[in-house]
Amino acid sequence: MKREFSEKSALGAVFITVFIDMLGFGMIVPILPTYAREFDASPAVIGALIAVYSLAQLLLAPAVGRASDRWGRAPVIAVTAAGAAVGHLTIGLAGSLAALFVGRILSGACAASTAAAQGVVADVLPPERRAGGMAVVGVGIGSGIVLGPGIASLLVVLGDDRLPFFAAALLCLVNIVWALVALPRGGVAASGTTPGVARVTGGRGGLRALPGLVPLLAVSGAVMVGFSMIDSQFPLFTADRLGFGPVENGLLFMYVGFLIVLVQLTATRWLSRRLGEITLMAIGATVLAGGAALVPLAGEWWHVALPAALIAAGNATNAPTTMAAISRVTPQERQGEAFGVSQSVNSGARVVGPLLGGWLFQQFAPSAPYVAAAVVLGLTAATIWGLRGRSRSWWHADEGAALR
């Protein structure tokens, strides 16, 4: 007998699914770089270790998305959660650097819960209400990222730096059960489309013809390159310059995550309505560049508080307004296609950033990735400021009023 789900229950299930997934992710991010050093990994190798996660996600995410369209969201989330659990266990039990790479590749290939959860939102909500549903996914992501690093720090104190990986694997097992019990199955309608999702016509060539989309994707990718250089090397910088261990880095990432959520819940929406998306994107990239430039000046633990806050505020204002701008230049029936291309661009940027940051850290100095990130973000901010005059003609007529 087919189960019926109300919109409220489906969104609640989506929130918990994403929250559990990102809680495990947040526990690993601040721990992995210093953990990899136990296997004599250099900064460049650690950058590659971080990058292969995004590379695997980039290569396999389209196939996983098609699988969720064909076989349903819940089964795909359950299967990918099982694969991620194996990946986390592989890292926690690793006896070699090669095993770390195997675990990261498997975890990245199975990082599909968020995309499939967004598919659930599209399945159960009409187009005019999906933005609010996607906000539920965003809050789940932010909450997991805030709490994950703090829990990881506690686990390291109680056990050792392998314990967060085992805990992340356990969370994946919880997500398997939750997905199968609580999430609507989804499926494919007789017409060949997922219920509630409009058929996408045209290809990427057609998307390139949309005014403003290519510039927005380009600056989004550039910002992600700069941000991922900062993010991937932060634990190594604080370890070498400030003597931070896994506990201190976990608390630092928790601080950054808390500020990101706080700014998104308060200032971002208010500023976007008053300044517009392009202006706020430019402000966010400028603030990110300033935060990156200040990191190399840190000599004491408390010196890092200001640049970390600027990095958090810049990300919290730039990232969501970029997605809103991409949505505004895209007609309603092609929203999913545009967001899919955007995700691919950002995944590619998350490959380039850690590789470049790790190489700069190793070849020059611990501060080099932040100097480079400040330059990339500064140039990108200047480019975005220059787009402000042209952007008024980009907005798609069907989307302008609804997404303001």
Coordinates of N, CA, C and O in Angstrom, one line a residue, residues 20 53 56 74 103-104 121 134 143 151 190 205 214 228 240 242-244 249 255 274 312 354 371 384 389 393:
I20 N 21.5 15.2 9.3 CA 22.3 14.0 9.7 C 23.5 13.9 8.7 O 24.7 13.7 9.2
Y53 N 37.5 14.2 -3.3 CA 36.1 14.1 -2.8 C 35.2 14.8 -3.8 O 34.2 14.3 -4.3
A56 N 35.3 13.1 -7.4 CA 34.4 12.0 -7.4 C 32.9 12.4 -7.5 O 32.1 11.8 -8.2
A74 N 14.3 8.0 -1.9 CA 14.7 7.3 -0.6 C 15.7 6.2 -0.9 O 16.7 6.0 -0.2
G103 N 39.0 5.9 0.8 CA 37.9 6.3 1.6 C 37.3 7.6 1.1 O 36.1 7.8 1.0
R104 N 38.2 8.6 0.8 CA 37.7 9.9 0.4 C 37.0 9.8 -1.0 O 35.9 10.4 -1.2
V121 N 12.0 17.9 -2.4 CA 11.3 19.2 -2.3 C 10.6 19.5 -3.6 O 9.5 20.0 -3.6
M134 N 13.5 24.8 -0.4 CA 15.0 24.7 -0.5 C 15.6 25.4 0.7 O 16.7 25.0 1.1
S143 N 22.9 23.8 10.0 CA 22.9 23.3 11.3 C 23.9 22.2 11.5 O 24.6 22.1 12.5
I151 N 31.2 18.6 17.9 CA 31.1 17.2 18.3 C 32.4 16.5 18.0 O 32.8 15.7 18.8
A190 N 4.4 8.3 -15.6 CA 4.2 7.7 -16.9 C 4.8 8.5 -18.0 O 5.2 7.9 -19.0
G205 N 23.8 24.2 -24.5 CA 24.0 25.2 -25.4 C 22.9 26.3 -25.3 O 23.1 27.4 -25.4
V214 N 26.3 32.8 -18.0 CA 27.7 32.5 -18.1 C 28.5 33.3 -17.2 O 29.4 32.8 -16.5
S228 N 37.7 27.7 -1.4 CA 38.2 26.3 -1.1 C 39.7 26.3 -0.8 O 40.2 25.4 -0.1
D240 N 50.3 24.9 12.2 CA 51.7 25.3 12.0 C 52.0 26.7 12.7 O 53.0 26.9 13.3
L242 N 49.7 28.5 14.8 CA 49.1 28.8 16.1 C 49.2 27.6 17.1 O 48.7 27.7 18.2
G243 N 49.7 26.4 16.6 CA 49.7 25.3 17.4 C 48.4 24.6 17.7 O 48.2 23.8 18.6
F244 N 47.4 24.8 16.8 CA 46.1 24.2 17.0 C 46.2 22.7 16.7 O 46.9 22.3 15.8
N249 N 40.8 23.2 16.1 CA 40.3 23.4 14.8 C 38.8 23.1 14.7 O 38.1 23.8 13.9
Y255 N 32.8 27.8 15.1 CA 32.6 29.3 15.2 C 32.2 29.9 13.8 O 31.3 30.7 13.6
R274 N 17.3 45.0 -0.2 CA 17.6 46.5 -0.3 C 18.7 46.8 -1.3 O 18.7 47.9 -1.9
A312 N 33.4 34.0 7.1 CA 32.1 33.5 7.3 C 31.0 34.5 6.8 O 30.1 34.1 6.0
P354 N 41.7 23.3 -3.6 CA 42.6 22.6 -2.6 C 43.9 22.2 -3.2 O 44.9 22.2 -2.6
V371 N 47.2 34.5 0.5 CA 47.6 35.6 -0.4 C 47.0 35.4 -1.8 O 46.4 36.3 -2.4
I384 N 32.6 41.5 -10.4 CA 31.2 41.5 -10.0 C 30.7 42.9 -9.9 O 29.6 43.3 -10.4
G389 N 25.9 47.3 -13.7 CA 25.2 48.1 -14.7 C 24.5 47.2 -15.7 O 23.5 47.5 -16.2
S393 N 19.3 44.0 -17.2 CA 18.7 43.4 -18.4 C 18.7 41.9 -18.4 O 18.2 41.3 -19.3

